[in-house]
Short mmCIF file of C-alpha atoms and ligand atoms in Angstrom, two decimals:
data_model
loop_
_atom_site.label_atom_id
_atom_site.label_comp_id
_atom_site.label_asym_id
_atom_site.label_seq_id
_atom_site.Cartn_x
_atom_site.Cartn_y
_atom_site.Cartn_z
CA MET A 1 55.63 -62.23 1.15
CA PHE A 2 58.01 -63.68 -1.45
CA GLU A 3 61.24 -65.44 -0.57
CA GLU A 4 64.36 -65.14 -2.69
CA GLY A 5 65.42 -68.39 -4.31
CA LYS A 6 62.09 -70.10 -3.67
CA ARG A 7 60.29 -71.99 -6.41
CA LEU A 8 56.72 -70.91 -6.92
CA VAL A 9 53.82 -71.90 -9.18
CA VAL A 10 50.89 -69.48 -9.40
CA LYS A 11 47.58 -69.41 -11.22
CA GLY A 12 45.91 -66.22 -12.32
CA TRP A 13 45.36 -63.73 -15.12
CA VAL A 14 47.62 -61.59 -17.25
CA TYR A 15 47.47 -58.11 -15.78
CA ARG A 16 50.11 -56.56 -18.04
CA ILE A 17 52.37 -58.02 -20.70
CA ARG A 18 55.31 -56.38 -22.43
CA LYS A 19 57.95 -57.58 -24.86
CA LEU A 20 61.45 -56.21 -24.40
CA GLY A 21 63.47 -56.50 -27.59
CA ASP A 22 63.47 -59.95 -29.12
CA ASP A 23 64.40 -62.00 -26.13
CA LYS A 24 62.35 -61.06 -23.07
CA ILE A 25 58.66 -61.02 -22.24
CA PHE A 26 57.44 -59.58 -18.94
CA ILE A 27 54.16 -61.04 -17.76
CA VAL A 28 52.54 -59.43 -14.74
CA LEU A 29 50.14 -61.94 -13.24
CA ARG A 30 47.33 -60.96 -10.92
CA ASN A 31 45.07 -63.07 -8.78
CA ALA A 32 42.90 -62.38 -5.75
CA LYS A 33 45.87 -62.23 -3.40
CA THR A 34 48.82 -60.90 -5.30
CA ILE A 35 50.50 -59.24 -8.26
CA LEU A 36 53.69 -60.87 -9.50
CA GLN A 37 55.91 -60.07 -12.46
CA GLY A 38 57.34 -63.02 -14.33
CA VAL A 39 60.13 -62.68 -16.84
CA VAL A 40 60.43 -65.13 -19.73
CA ASP A 41 63.97 -65.20 -21.08
CA ARG A 42 64.09 -66.63 -24.59
CA SER A 43 67.61 -67.94 -24.21
CA ARG A 44 66.67 -69.94 -21.12
CA VAL A 45 63.33 -71.53 -22.06
CA GLU A 46 62.24 -73.96 -24.72
CA ASP A 47 60.55 -72.69 -27.86
CA ARG A 48 57.13 -74.01 -26.85
CA LEU A 49 57.09 -71.88 -23.70
CA TRP A 50 58.24 -68.75 -25.58
CA LYS A 51 55.41 -69.25 -28.11
CA ILE A 52 52.84 -69.48 -25.32
CA ALA A 53 54.14 -66.24 -23.82
CA GLU A 54 53.89 -64.54 -27.22
CA SER A 55 50.28 -65.68 -27.66
CA LEU A 56 48.90 -64.19 -24.45
CA TYR A 57 46.48 -61.28 -24.15
CA ILE A 58 45.66 -59.08 -21.20
CA GLU A 59 43.33 -61.24 -19.01
CA SER A 60 44.35 -64.58 -20.53
CA SER A 61 44.29 -67.13 -17.72
CA ILE A 62 47.62 -68.82 -17.03
CA GLN A 63 49.69 -70.95 -14.75
CA MET A 64 53.22 -69.65 -14.30
CA GLY A 65 56.11 -71.20 -12.40
CA GLY A 66 59.73 -70.36 -11.67
CA THR A 67 62.21 -69.05 -9.12
CA ILE A 68 61.80 -65.85 -7.10
CA VAL A 69 64.52 -63.21 -7.35
CA ALA A 70 64.61 -59.77 -5.78
CA ASP A 71 64.27 -56.97 -8.35
CA SER A 72 63.62 -53.40 -7.31
CA ARG A 73 62.14 -52.56 -10.75
CA ALA A 74 59.38 -55.18 -10.43
CA PRO A 75 56.05 -54.34 -8.76
CA GLY A 76 56.33 -55.51 -5.17
CA GLY A 77 60.13 -55.78 -5.42
CA TYR A 78 60.28 -59.42 -6.59
CA GLU A 79 60.28 -61.13 -9.93
CA LEU A 80 59.71 -64.69 -11.06
CA LYS A 81 62.27 -66.23 -13.46
CA VAL A 82 59.79 -68.23 -15.47
CA ASP A 83 60.60 -71.82 -16.42
CA GLU A 84 57.04 -73.11 -16.63
CA LEU A 85 54.08 -71.50 -18.40
CA GLU A 86 50.70 -72.85 -19.41
CA ALA A 87 47.86 -70.95 -21.00
CA ILE A 88 44.68 -72.11 -19.30
CA HIS A 89 42.66 -69.96 -21.73
CA VAL A 90 44.20 -67.47 -24.15
CA GLY A 91 40.78 -66.13 -25.08
CA GLU A 92 40.19 -62.97 -27.11
CA PRO A 93 41.70 -59.48 -26.88
CA PHE A 94 40.31 -57.83 -23.74
CA PRO A 95 37.97 -54.94 -24.60
CA ILE A 96 38.94 -52.73 -21.65
CA SER A 97 42.11 -50.71 -21.96
CA LYS A 98 43.29 -47.48 -20.33
CA ASP A 99 41.30 -44.24 -20.38
CA GLN A 100 37.87 -45.61 -21.06
CA SER A 101 34.72 -43.65 -20.30
CA GLU A 102 32.75 -44.28 -17.15
CA GLU A 103 29.78 -45.40 -19.31
CA PHE A 104 31.89 -47.95 -21.16
CA LEU A 105 33.19 -49.34 -17.89
CA LEU A 106 29.65 -49.62 -16.53
CA ASP A 107 28.49 -51.39 -19.71
CA ASN A 108 31.33 -53.82 -19.13
CA ARG A 109 30.94 -54.09 -15.39
CA HIS A 110 31.02 -57.91 -15.60
CA LEU A 111 34.63 -57.56 -16.82
CA TRP A 112 35.54 -54.40 -14.89
CA VAL A 113 34.92 -56.17 -11.56
CA ARG A 114 38.41 -57.63 -12.16
CA SER A 115 40.06 -54.20 -11.85
CA GLN A 116 42.44 -53.60 -8.97
CA LYS A 117 40.27 -50.91 -7.44
CA LEU A 118 37.07 -52.96 -7.47
CA THR A 119 38.88 -56.07 -6.26
CA LYS A 120 40.06 -54.07 -3.24
CA VAL A 121 36.60 -52.61 -2.65
CA PHE A 122 35.04 -56.08 -2.65
CA GLN A 123 37.64 -57.36 -0.22
CA ALA A 124 36.98 -54.41 2.07
CA ARG A 125 33.22 -54.89 1.72
CA HIS A 126 33.52 -58.53 2.75
CA HIS A 127 35.49 -57.67 5.87
CA LEU A 128 33.37 -54.67 6.86
CA ILE A 129 30.17 -56.70 6.66
CA ARG A 130 31.84 -59.45 8.66
CA TYR A 131 32.75 -56.97 11.44
CA LEU A 132 29.30 -55.40 11.49
CA GLU A 133 27.71 -58.82 11.93
CA GLU A 134 30.33 -59.78 14.50
CA TYR A 135 29.49 -56.75 16.63
CA LEU A 136 25.80 -57.57 16.49
CA HIS A 137 26.44 -61.20 17.36
CA LEU A 138 28.62 -60.20 20.32
CA ASN A 139 25.84 -57.92 21.53
CA GLY A 140 23.11 -60.54 21.51
CA PHE A 141 21.53 -59.97 18.09
CA TYR A 142 20.36 -62.86 15.92
CA ARG A 143 20.20 -62.67 12.14
CA PHE A 144 16.54 -62.88 11.10
CA ASP A 145 15.89 -63.20 7.36
CA PRO A 146 12.97 -61.23 5.91
CA PRO A 147 11.00 -61.65 2.69
CA ILE A 148 11.88 -59.46 -0.30
CA ILE A 149 8.39 -59.53 -1.83
CA THR A 150 5.86 -57.67 0.27
CA ALA A 151 2.23 -56.64 0.17
CA SER A 152 2.76 -53.05 1.29
CA GLY A 153 5.49 -50.53 1.91
CA ALA A 154 7.38 -49.87 5.12
CA GLU A 155 8.56 -46.35 4.40
CA GLY A 156 5.45 -45.21 2.47
CA GLY A 157 5.51 -42.85 -0.47
CA ALA A 158 5.68 -43.58 -4.16
CA ASP A 159 9.15 -45.06 -4.10
CA MET A 160 8.12 -48.70 -4.50
CA PHE A 161 8.82 -51.11 -7.33
CA GLU A 162 5.60 -52.88 -8.17
CA ILE A 163 5.57 -56.49 -9.34
CA ASP A 164 2.95 -58.88 -10.58
CA TYR A 165 2.56 -61.61 -8.01
CA PHE A 166 0.48 -64.37 -9.62
CA GLY A 167 -2.03 -61.78 -10.77
CA ASN A 168 -1.88 -59.71 -7.58
CA ARG A 169 -0.06 -56.48 -6.89
CA ALA A 170 3.06 -56.82 -4.76
CA TYR A 171 6.17 -54.76 -4.10
CA LEU A 172 9.90 -55.20 -3.67
CA THR A 173 10.66 -54.34 -0.07
CA GLN A 174 11.78 -50.80 0.84
CA SER A 175 12.94 -51.86 4.28
CA SER A 176 12.76 -55.04 6.35
CA GLN A 177 12.13 -53.15 9.56
CA MET A 178 8.57 -54.38 10.14
CA TYR A 179 9.67 -58.00 9.83
CA GLY A 180 12.50 -57.28 12.26
CA GLU A 181 9.88 -55.86 14.64
CA ALA A 182 7.98 -59.16 14.44
CA GLY A 183 11.25 -61.02 15.13
CA ILE A 184 12.01 -59.28 18.44
CA PHE A 185 9.02 -60.99 20.05
CA ALA A 186 10.85 -64.29 19.56
CA LEU A 187 14.51 -63.31 19.80
CA GLU A 188 14.46 -59.88 21.55
CA ARG A 189 17.39 -58.65 19.46
CA VAL A 190 17.46 -59.30 15.75
CA TYR A 191 18.90 -57.85 12.59
CA THR A 192 17.80 -58.26 9.03
CA PHE A 193 20.39 -58.07 6.27
CA ALA A 194 18.81 -57.95 2.85
CA PRO A 195 18.45 -55.75 -0.21
CA SER A 196 16.08 -52.79 -0.03
CA PHE A 197 14.58 -51.27 -3.16
CA ARG A 198 13.89 -47.59 -3.75
CA ALA A 199 12.28 -46.36 -6.95
CA GLU A 200 13.57 -42.86 -6.19
CA ARG A 201 14.27 -40.71 -9.21
CA SER A 202 17.47 -39.51 -7.58
CA ARG A 203 20.54 -39.19 -9.75
CA THR A 204 23.16 -38.64 -7.08
CA ARG A 205 26.43 -40.11 -5.95
CA ARG A 206 24.73 -41.81 -3.01
CA HIS A 207 21.48 -43.29 -4.27
CA LEU A 208 20.99 -46.80 -5.56
CA ALA A 209 17.70 -48.32 -6.63
CA GLU A 210 18.78 -51.57 -4.94
CA TYR A 211 21.01 -51.45 -1.88
CA TRP A 212 21.96 -53.76 0.98
CA HIS A 213 20.34 -52.79 4.22
CA LEU A 214 21.39 -53.86 7.70
CA GLU A 215 18.51 -53.30 10.12
CA PRO A 216 18.89 -54.13 13.81
CA GLU A 217 15.80 -54.05 16.01
CA ALA A 218 15.74 -54.58 19.78
CA ALA A 219 13.11 -55.05 22.48
CA PHE A 220 13.32 -53.03 25.70
CA VAL A 221 15.66 -50.48 24.09
CA ASP A 222 14.84 -46.76 24.02
CA TRP A 223 16.02 -44.22 21.46
CA ARG A 224 19.12 -43.25 23.45
CA GLU A 225 20.31 -46.82 23.90
CA ASN A 226 19.52 -47.33 20.21
CA MET A 227 22.06 -44.60 19.43
CA LYS A 228 24.66 -46.24 21.68
CA ILE A 229 24.27 -49.43 19.65
CA GLN A 230 24.73 -47.50 16.39
CA GLU A 231 27.81 -45.73 17.67
CA GLY A 232 29.28 -48.99 18.98
CA LEU A 233 28.58 -50.77 15.72
CA ILE A 234 30.24 -48.17 13.50
CA GLU A 235 33.25 -47.73 15.78
CA TYR A 236 33.76 -51.49 16.07
CA ALA A 237 33.61 -52.24 12.35
CA VAL A 238 35.87 -49.29 11.43
CA GLN A 239 38.46 -49.97 14.12
CA LYS A 240 38.60 -53.71 13.35
CA PHE A 241 39.07 -52.92 9.69
CA LEU A 242 41.81 -50.42 10.50
CA ALA A 243 43.64 -52.86 12.77
CA ASN A 244 43.42 -55.94 10.56
CA HIS A 245 43.75 -54.71 6.98
CA PRO A 246 46.69 -52.30 6.71
CA ASP A 247 47.13 -53.14 3.00
CA LEU A 248 43.58 -52.03 2.17
CA VAL A 249 43.82 -49.02 4.49
CA GLU A 250 47.00 -47.88 2.69
CA TYR A 251 45.55 -48.56 -0.77
CA PHE A 252 42.60 -46.25 -0.10
CA GLY A 253 44.71 -43.76 1.88
CA ILE A 254 42.24 -43.61 4.77
CA ARG A 255 44.31 -44.25 7.89
CA ASP A 256 44.09 -40.72 9.37
CA LYS A 257 40.41 -40.45 8.68
CA LEU A 258 39.55 -43.82 10.21
CA GLU A 259 41.67 -43.33 13.32
CA ARG A 260 39.30 -40.55 14.34
CA ILE A 261 36.15 -42.69 14.15
CA LYS A 262 35.92 -43.25 17.90
CA SER A 263 32.94 -42.82 20.20
CA PRO A 264 31.33 -40.72 21.50
CA PHE A 265 29.89 -39.14 18.35
CA PRO A 266 28.53 -35.59 18.70
CA VAL A 267 24.76 -35.12 18.96
CA LEU A 268 22.76 -32.18 17.57
CA THR A 269 19.04 -31.68 17.80
CA TYR A 270 17.20 -31.04 14.55
CA TYR A 271 16.81 -27.36 15.46
CA GLU A 272 20.48 -26.98 16.31
CA ALA A 273 21.39 -28.60 13.01
CA VAL A 274 19.13 -26.25 11.02
CA ASP A 275 20.65 -23.25 12.82
CA MET A 276 24.11 -24.56 12.05
CA VAL A 277 23.30 -24.89 8.34
CA ASN A 278 22.07 -21.28 8.21
CA ARG A 279 25.05 -20.02 10.18
CA LEU A 280 27.42 -21.74 7.74
CA GLY A 281 25.86 -20.04 4.72
CA GLY A 282 23.14 -22.54 3.83
CA LYS A 283 19.49 -21.58 3.64
CA MET A 284 16.90 -23.67 5.42
CA GLU A 285 13.60 -23.25 7.26
CA TYR A 286 12.44 -25.22 10.31
CA GLY A 287 10.37 -28.14 9.05
CA GLU A 288 12.49 -28.83 5.97
CA ASP A 289 14.64 -31.91 5.60
CA PHE A 290 18.39 -31.84 5.07
CA GLY A 291 19.63 -32.48 1.54
CA ALA A 292 23.12 -33.46 0.48
CA ASP A 293 24.38 -29.84 0.62
CA GLU A 294 23.03 -29.24 4.11
CA GLU A 295 24.44 -32.55 5.38
CA ALA A 296 27.81 -31.63 3.89
CA LEU A 297 27.78 -28.29 5.74
CA ILE A 298 27.00 -29.97 9.04
CA SER A 299 29.52 -32.77 8.63
CA SER A 300 32.23 -30.30 7.60
CA GLN A 301 32.32 -29.22 11.26
CA TYR A 302 33.36 -32.68 12.49
CA ASP A 303 35.83 -35.40 11.65
CA LYS A 304 33.61 -38.19 12.89
CA PRO A 305 29.96 -39.13 12.36
CA VAL A 306 27.38 -36.83 13.95
CA PHE A 307 23.87 -37.66 15.16
CA ILE A 308 20.93 -35.40 14.41
CA VAL A 309 18.02 -36.21 16.71
CA LYS A 310 14.36 -35.35 17.22
CA TYR A 311 13.12 -34.39 13.78
CA PRO A 312 9.66 -32.94 13.15
CA LYS A 313 7.28 -35.88 12.83
CA LYS A 314 5.95 -34.38 9.58
CA ILE A 315 9.12 -35.31 7.69
CA LYS A 316 9.60 -38.76 9.22
CA ALA A 317 7.94 -42.17 8.98
CA PHE A 318 4.63 -42.89 10.73
CA TYR A 319 6.00 -45.57 13.09
CA MET A 320 8.36 -43.25 14.98
CA LYS A 321 7.48 -42.55 18.60
CA GLN A 322 6.55 -38.97 19.42
CA ASP A 323 8.67 -37.00 21.85
CA PRO A 324 6.74 -36.74 25.15
CA ASP A 325 8.23 -33.25 25.65
CA ASP A 326 7.11 -32.00 22.24
CA PRO A 327 4.59 -34.11 20.29
CA GLU A 328 5.54 -32.35 17.04
CA LEU A 329 8.92 -34.11 17.23
CA VAL A 330 9.89 -37.79 17.15
CA LEU A 331 12.44 -39.84 19.11
CA ASN A 332 14.63 -40.57 16.13
CA ASP A 333 18.18 -40.11 14.93
CA ASP A 334 20.03 -39.87 11.65
CA MET A 335 23.75 -40.52 11.60
CA ILE A 336 25.62 -38.26 9.19
CA ALA A 337 29.05 -39.41 8.06
CA PRO A 338 31.91 -36.92 7.77
CA TYR A 339 33.58 -35.60 4.58
CA GLY A 340 30.31 -35.04 2.73
CA HIS A 341 29.28 -38.70 2.59
CA GLY A 342 25.96 -37.85 4.21
CA GLU A 343 23.35 -39.95 5.99
CA ILE A 344 24.40 -43.53 6.64
CA ILE A 345 21.88 -44.50 9.34
CA GLY A 346 18.26 -43.71 10.10
CA GLY A 347 16.74 -45.01 13.32
CA SER A 348 14.12 -44.40 15.99
CA GLU A 349 12.15 -45.63 18.95
CA ARG A 350 8.93 -47.20 17.61
CA ILE A 351 5.36 -46.50 18.59
CA TRP A 352 4.42 -49.60 20.60
CA ASN A 353 0.94 -48.61 21.72
CA LEU A 354 -1.89 -49.74 19.42
CA GLU A 355 -4.08 -46.62 19.65
CA GLU A 356 -1.15 -44.29 19.22
CA LEU A 357 -0.04 -46.12 16.10
CA LYS A 358 -3.54 -46.16 14.62
CA SER A 359 -3.97 -42.46 15.21
CA ARG A 360 -0.61 -41.70 13.53
CA MET A 361 -1.65 -43.83 10.56
CA ARG A 362 -4.91 -41.89 10.26
CA GLU A 363 -2.97 -38.62 10.38
CA VAL A 364 -0.87 -39.63 7.40
CA SER A 365 -3.78 -41.43 5.63
CA LEU A 366 -2.27 -44.90 5.66
CA PRO A 367 -4.95 -47.55 5.10
CA GLU A 368 -5.14 -49.77 8.18
CA GLN A 369 -6.21 -52.88 6.28
CA ASN A 370 -2.76 -53.18 4.67
CA TYR A 371 -1.05 -53.16 8.04
CA GLN A 372 -3.17 -55.50 10.16
CA TRP A 373 -0.28 -57.85 10.86
CA TYR A 374 1.91 -54.92 11.89
CA LEU A 375 -0.82 -53.64 14.21
CA ASP A 376 -1.10 -57.17 15.66
CA LEU A 377 2.41 -56.74 17.04
CA ARG A 378 0.87 -54.05 19.29
CA ARG A 379 -2.00 -56.36 20.33
CA PHE A 380 -0.17 -59.26 21.95
CA GLY A 381 2.44 -58.48 24.57
CA SER A 382 3.73 -55.30 23.00
CA VAL A 383 6.99 -53.87 24.36
CA PRO A 384 8.98 -50.66 23.95
CA HIS A 385 11.52 -51.16 21.19
CA SER A 386 13.85 -49.34 18.82
CA GLY A 387 15.85 -50.02 15.72
CA PHE A 388 17.74 -48.54 12.82
CA GLY A 389 18.85 -49.11 9.25
CA LEU A 390 22.41 -48.83 7.92
CA GLY A 391 22.87 -48.57 4.15
CA ILE A 392 25.82 -50.86 3.49
CA GLU A 393 26.98 -49.11 0.32
CA ARG A 394 26.72 -45.69 2.00
CA PHE A 395 28.83 -47.08 4.83
CA ILE A 396 31.43 -48.51 2.45
CA LYS A 397 31.53 -45.28 0.44
CA PHE A 398 32.27 -43.42 3.67
CA VAL A 399 34.85 -45.85 5.07
CA LEU A 400 36.80 -46.19 1.82
CA ASN A 401 36.17 -42.54 0.90
CA LEU A 402 34.79 -43.47 -2.55
CA ASP A 403 33.54 -40.79 -4.96
CA HIS A 404 30.46 -42.68 -6.01
CA ILE A 405 28.21 -45.23 -4.31
CA ARG A 406 28.09 -47.44 -7.40
CA ASP A 407 31.64 -48.59 -6.73
CA ALA A 408 30.66 -49.96 -3.34
CA ILE A 409 28.61 -52.78 -4.92
CA PRO A 410 29.56 -55.21 -7.71
CA PHE A 411 26.55 -54.63 -9.97
CA PRO A 412 24.97 -51.25 -9.18
CA ARG A 413 21.32 -50.62 -9.99
CA THR A 414 20.71 -46.95 -10.67
CA ILE A 415 17.88 -45.03 -12.27
CA ASN A 416 19.23 -45.55 -15.79
CA ARG A 417 20.99 -48.89 -15.50
CA TYR A 418 20.10 -52.49 -14.72
CA TYR A 419 22.45 -54.21 -17.19
CA PRO A 420 24.70 -56.16 -16.87
O1 4AD B 501 16.40 -43.67 6.32
P1 4AD B 501 15.82 -44.91 5.70
O2 4AD B 501 14.85 -44.74 4.59
O3 4AD B 501 15.17 -45.72 6.93
C1 4AD B 501 14.52 -46.90 6.84
O4 4AD B 501 14.33 -47.54 5.84
C2 4AD B 501 14.17 -47.47 8.18
N1 4AD B 501 13.06 -48.42 8.01
C3 4AD B 501 15.38 -48.12 8.79
C4 4AD B 501 15.10 -48.76 10.12
O5 4AD B 501 14.85 -48.05 11.08
N2 4AD B 501 15.12 -50.08 10.21
O6 4AD B 501 17.00 -45.83 5.20
C5 4AD B 501 18.00 -46.25 6.08
C6 4AD B 501 19.37 -46.13 5.45
C7 4AD B 501 19.79 -44.70 5.13
O7 4AD B 501 20.32 -44.05 6.26
C8 4AD B 501 20.83 -44.92 4.06
O8 4AD B 501 22.06 -45.31 4.64
C9 4AD B 501 20.28 -46.11 3.32
O9 4AD B 501 19.39 -46.78 4.18
N3 4AD B 501 19.59 -45.71 2.08
C10 4AD B 501 20.09 -45.83 0.85
N4 4AD B 501 21.27 -46.31 0.41
C11 4AD B 501 21.48 -46.31 -0.93
N5 4AD B 501 20.59 -45.88 -1.84
C12 4AD B 501 19.38 -45.39 -1.44
N6 4AD B 501 18.49 -44.99 -2.36
C13 4AD B 501 19.10 -45.36 -0.04
N7 4AD B 501 18.03 -44.97 0.69
C14 4AD B 501 18.34 -45.19 1.99
MG1 MG B 502 16.62 -41.65 6.23
#
């Protein structure tokens, strides 16, 4: 990247600074693209420049210029012999130093986003989202932007954030699926990409109260083709990332893991998955849902994502189409990521017949009046259709093999934190 003997001027921030004896100051500059060590040699620069170097703090913003020389001791193998230095803003001593508690770093997230690790995560996030959208575009999907404020929930339950909407009760959306379903009647294939909100009291490494949700929905697609789209989407984004970003792949140490993310992904029925959990030492009854431990047991058997299909309708959302071979089951799938990262996708074929949908809503006591517009979609030229939702931060946590979902998003919202 650097060329010996070349003159270079760079802008950025002081990443590290160290004085060696009385006559040298090493300034490691970082910016979005690079890390470069500059050396200020007192005997070779004017006094003004030396004084600037002495005044700098970690994270002071600077412009630094000089000549590149090879130096095996410098990070990256090159060093800048500094002959030009301006402080853009010296600022105050930076509050974050080594070995700070996780809480302190979260309180100072607005500053911690500058860290090397988070910088790399955000770069990876940008590219991964780009590849996901690229795959959808190449496969005929249009982006279709949904509202965030809604009158009723999509996933039901008590997990909704309520807001005051000019004196009326409204909610932050749990899922944009229903709006995507409206969109297919215009565009056939759409995806929404928006935040979803879950007021779940879950304190885990994979739950956020606000997460980014990519939700494709397609007309004339059944549940099996729906799974093909999911598999294609995940494989495409992972393989593009692997091919185009070796620096990020090396930084996170994920090459071997990602090379294996190739279709086809294995498929288990719900019953097979429950049996597998029990065989592997877990304890589960038919009719129960998989928790993190059960998902980890299942995914430990594979080194790629695995589909679990045809869940009991009792533990799934009302809009999922029943299995014609067994009406107690639904035509759905969850995609479970390997290495204990758990569920990253939930999808299904939708009920597209009006009477069938109404009767399911009665079964689960959902008031019809709140869903008239959604029922309308089954009144005027209804068509078979399917869709799914991918949690972006879950996906990033899996791809980059992160310990905690909060590091997959710049400003995580969790049960006990919404500042900064
Ligand atoms: O399984 P979920 O709840 O399904 C739906 O919302 C459907 N309406 C999606 C659809 O068919 N259009 O959520 C889908 C995905 C999960 O698989 C998971 O990746 C992610 O959203 N997710 C969360 N991510 C972070 N924090 C949470 N609290 C999440 N809850 C779900
Ligand atoms: Mg789910």
